[in-house]
């Protein structure tokens, strides 16, 4: 029994590649090459060199003393907020830009909702001198002006998606359309462990550097590689996949996933896919997604733009339905309160996505000798205005 993807990209019943025929050559080129390319010593060397010198890895594993004292358990924070660009997303975009180069591609496209993945993609394209087009819904462009400005500053072209609800799923549709029309020179950088095979597995492998580091860092600090629990917030699921990766098949390590309940799972404004989702196809893979009775994807809601996604990746759908992972949903209010607490107890202002993970202590008790690693997926600079408005700072 494994919780990793099989060679067809399935996690239990979830995953696969449900794509239009016209996209098949693109996905097939990637699928038939990604494992071989990733295994090449020259790829590994360049990837790890950039993670070290450009991203700033390894990120620290920090023992949060005051927080541990308050909740009477041992809490470590994996500091992905210290990565260049302020979150874990760049681990994946560095990996994928190197993949694109190996495949001989000279043009990158991406979709973005809140703009964080767009910025991480524009960053690595600038680094490599490669043309970059980012699709973004018209409404998101208006809501996320600072990230749009960052992408432009980095040299990317931001194209407005004008169809449908003019948000993330529409930007994704536009990106797929572009890829169908430009199969030879273009690589599509997907930003989370979602999309058709091989994306979920490839992105999880790039993000797995997080748990690879946790293993040796915890060994140094606690004398053992395995914590009792690993905890992460889940939007599409990439920072969580990286945090769980080397522990997936170790049943002695508990896996806790935190989703955004928005205004509450009994309201219409939520993004808690495990609580509200049903089996369906989203962005080319079989997973759990929030949908109407006739299968149309419903618009999610969360105060945190990065968790505002109507599905989860197939790894997480499998972790949920199999019972391997424990899923907790946290409301806007609980997350904001937890974010303020971490700021004032540890001197770290987290991204609002990450604040959701810190709210678990209101939902769940731990033993005094438990070792818990929480992935601090990103820093809160980008969310300052939301914190200011919420707390009337
Ligand atoms: C994008 C983002 C997330 C959510 O994406 P995942 O793929 O679920 O990791 C979480 N935290 C931060 C800081 C983000 O920027």
Coordinates of N, CA and C in Angstrom, one line a residue, residues 290-376:
X290 N -15.8 21.0 -5.3 CA -17.1 21.6 -5.0 C -17.8 21.8 -6.3
X291 N -19.1 21.3 -6.4 CA -19.8 21.4 -7.6 C -21.3 21.4 -7.4
X292 N -22.0 21.9 -8.4 CA -23.5 21.9 -8.3 C -24.0 20.5 -8.6
X293 N -25.3 20.2 -8.3 CA -25.7 18.8 -8.5 C -25.5 18.3 -9.9
X294 N -25.5 19.2 -10.9 CA -25.2 18.7 -12.3 C -23.7 18.9 -12.7
X295 N -22.9 19.0 -11.7 CA -21.4 18.9 -12.0 C -20.7 20.1 -12.4
X296 N -21.3 21.3 -12.3 CA -20.6 22.5 -12.6 C -19.8 22.9 -11.4
X297 N -18.5 23.3 -11.6 CA -17.7 23.8 -10.5 C -18.2 25.0 -9.9
X298 N -18.3 25.0 -8.6 CA -18.9 26.2 -7.9 C -17.8 27.1 -7.4
X299 N -18.1 28.4 -7.3 CA -17.1 29.4 -7.0 C -16.8 29.2 -5.5
X300 N -15.5 29.0 -5.1 CA -15.2 28.9 -3.7 C -15.0 30.3 -3.1
X301 N -14.9 30.3 -1.7 CA -14.6 31.5 -1.0 C -13.7 31.3 0.2
X302 N -12.7 32.1 0.3 CA -11.9 32.1 1.5 C -11.3 33.5 1.6
X303 N -11.1 34.0 2.9 CA -10.4 35.3 3.0 C -9.0 35.3 2.5
X304 N -8.5 34.0 2.4 CA -7.1 33.8 1.9 C -7.2 33.5 0.4
X305 N -6.6 34.3 -0.4 CA -6.7 34.1 -1.9 C -6.1 32.8 -2.3
X306 N -5.0 32.4 -1.6 CA -4.3 31.1 -2.0 C -5.1 29.8 -1.7
X307 N -6.1 29.9 -0.8 CA -6.8 28.7 -0.5 C -8.2 28.7 -1.2
X308 N -8.4 29.7 -1.9 CA -9.7 30.0 -2.6 C -9.8 29.1 -3.9
X309 N -9.8 27.8 -3.7 CA -9.7 26.9 -4.9 C -10.8 25.8 -4.7
X310 N -11.5 25.5 -5.8 CA -12.7 24.7 -5.6 C -12.4 23.2 -5.5
X311 N -11.1 22.8 -5.5 CA -10.8 21.4 -5.4 C -9.6 21.1 -4.6
X312 N -9.1 19.9 -4.6 CA -7.8 19.6 -4.0 C -7.1 18.6 -5.0
X313 N -5.8 18.5 -4.9 CA -5.1 17.6 -5.8 C -5.5 16.2 -5.5
X314 N -5.2 15.2 -6.4 CA -5.6 13.8 -6.2 C -4.9 13.2 -5.0
X315 N -3.7 13.6 -4.7 CA -3.0 13.0 -3.5 C -3.9 13.2 -2.3
X316 N -4.4 14.4 -2.1 CA -5.1 14.8 -0.9 C -6.5 14.2 -0.9
X317 N -7.1 14.1 -2.1 CA -8.4 13.4 -2.2 C -8.3 12.0 -1.7
X318 N -7.2 11.3 -2.0 CA -6.9 10.0 -1.6 C -6.6 9.9 -0.1
X319 N -5.8 10.9 0.4 CA -5.5 10.9 1.8 C -6.8 11.1 2.6
X320 N -7.7 11.8 2.1 CA -8.9 12.1 2.8 C -9.8 10.8 2.8
X321 N -10.1 10.3 1.6 CA -11.1 9.2 1.6 C -10.5 7.9 2.2
X322 N -9.2 7.7 2.1 CA -8.6 6.5 2.7 C -8.5 6.6 4.3
X323 N -8.6 7.9 4.8 CA -8.5 8.1 6.2 C -7.0 8.3 6.7
X324 N -6.1 8.2 5.7 CA -4.7 8.4 6.1 C -4.4 9.8 6.6
X325 N -5.1 10.8 6.0 CA -4.9 12.1 6.5 C -6.1 12.6 7.4
X326 N -5.9 13.4 8.3 CA -6.9 14.0 9.1 C -7.2 15.4 8.6
X327 N -8.4 15.7 8.2 CA -8.7 17.0 7.6 C -9.5 17.8 8.5
X328 N -9.1 19.1 8.7 CA -9.7 20.0 9.6 C -10.0 21.3 8.8
X329 N -11.2 21.8 9.0 CA -11.5 23.1 8.3 C -11.6 24.2 9.3
X330 N -11.0 25.3 8.9 CA -10.8 26.5 9.8 C -11.5 27.7 9.1
X331 N -12.3 28.4 9.9 CA -12.9 29.6 9.3 C -12.0 30.8 9.2
X332 N -12.4 31.8 8.4 CA -11.7 33.1 8.3 C -11.3 33.6 9.6
X333 N -12.3 33.7 10.5 CA -12.1 34.3 11.8 C -11.1 33.6 12.6
X334 N -11.2 32.2 12.6 CA -10.2 31.4 13.4 C -8.8 31.6 12.8
X335 N -8.7 31.7 11.5 CA -7.4 31.8 10.9 C -6.8 33.2 11.2
X336 N -7.6 34.2 11.1 CA -7.1 35.6 11.4 C -6.6 35.7 12.8
X337 N -7.4 35.1 13.7 CA -7.0 35.2 15.2 C -5.7 34.4 15.4
X338 N -5.5 33.3 14.7 CA -4.3 32.5 14.9 C -3.1 33.2 14.3
X339 N -3.3 33.9 13.2 CA -2.3 34.7 12.5 C -1.8 35.8 13.4
X340 N -2.7 36.5 14.1 CA -2.3 37.5 15.0 C -1.5 36.9 16.2
X341 N -2.0 35.8 16.7 CA -1.3 35.2 17.8 C 0.2 34.8 17.5
X342 N 0.4 34.2 16.3 CA 1.7 33.8 15.9 C 2.6 35.0 15.7
X343 N 2.0 36.1 15.2 CA 2.8 37.4 15.0 C 3.3 37.8 16.4
X344 N 2.4 37.8 17.4 CA 2.7 38.4 18.7 C 3.5 37.4 19.6
X345 N 3.4 36.1 19.4 CA 4.1 35.2 20.2 C 5.4 34.7 19.7
X346 N 5.6 34.8 18.3 CA 6.9 34.3 17.8 C 7.5 35.4 16.9
X347 N 6.9 36.5 16.7 CA 7.5 37.6 15.9 C 7.6 37.2 14.4
X348 N 6.6 36.4 14.0 CA 6.5 36.0 12.6 C 5.1 36.3 12.1
X349 N 5.0 37.2 11.1 CA 3.7 37.4 10.5 C 3.5 36.5 9.3
X350 N 2.6 35.5 9.5 CA 2.4 34.5 8.4 C 1.4 35.0 7.3
X351 N 1.6 34.3 6.2 CA 0.5 34.5 5.1 C -0.8 34.0 5.7
X352 N -1.9 34.5 5.2 CA -3.2 34.1 5.8 C -3.5 32.6 5.5
X353 N -3.0 32.2 4.3 CA -3.1 30.7 4.0 C -2.5 29.9 5.2
X354 N -1.3 30.3 5.6 CA -0.6 29.6 6.7 C -1.3 29.8 8.0
X355 N -1.9 30.9 8.2 CA -2.6 31.2 9.5 C -3.6 30.1 9.8
X356 N -4.2 29.6 8.7 CA -5.2 28.5 8.9 C -4.6 27.3 9.6
X357 N -3.3 27.0 9.2 CA -2.7 25.8 9.8 C -2.5 26.0 11.3
X358 N -2.3 27.3 11.7 CA -2.0 27.5 13.1 C -3.3 27.5 14.0
X359 N -4.4 27.5 13.3 CA -5.7 27.4 14.1 C -6.1 26.0 14.5
X360 N -5.3 25.0 14.2 CA -5.6 23.7 14.6 C -5.7 23.5 16.1
X361 N -4.9 24.3 16.9 CA -4.9 24.1 18.3 C -6.2 24.4 19.0
X362 N -7.1 25.1 18.3 CA -8.5 25.2 18.8 C -9.3 24.0 18.5
X363 N -8.9 23.2 17.6 CA -9.7 22.1 17.1 C -9.3 20.7 17.7
X364 N -8.0 20.7 18.2 CA -7.4 19.4 18.5 C -6.4 19.5 19.6
X365 N -6.4 18.5 20.5 CA -5.4 18.4 21.5 C -4.3 17.5 21.2
X366 N -3.1 17.8 21.6 CA -1.9 17.0 21.4 C -1.3 16.6 22.8
X367 N -0.5 15.5 22.8 CA 0.2 15.1 24.0 C 1.4 16.0 24.2
X368 N 1.8 16.1 25.5 CA 2.9 17.0 25.8 C 4.2 16.6 25.1
X369 N 4.4 15.2 24.9 CA 5.7 14.8 24.3 C 5.6 14.7 22.8
X370 N 4.4 15.0 22.2 CA 4.3 15.0 20.7 C 5.2 16.0 20.1
X371 N 5.8 15.6 18.9 CA 6.5 16.5 18.1 C 5.7 16.8 16.9
X372 N 5.4 18.1 16.7 CA 4.5 18.5 15.6 C 5.3 19.5 14.7
X373 N 5.3 19.2 13.4 CA 6.0 20.1 12.5 C 4.9 20.8 11.6
X374 N 4.8 22.1 11.7 CA 3.8 22.9 10.9 C 4.6 23.6 9.8
X375 N 4.1 23.4 8.6 CA 4.8 24.1 7.5 C 4.3 25.5 7.4
X376 N 5.3 26.4 7.6 CA 5.0 27.9 7.5 C 5.1 28.3 6.1

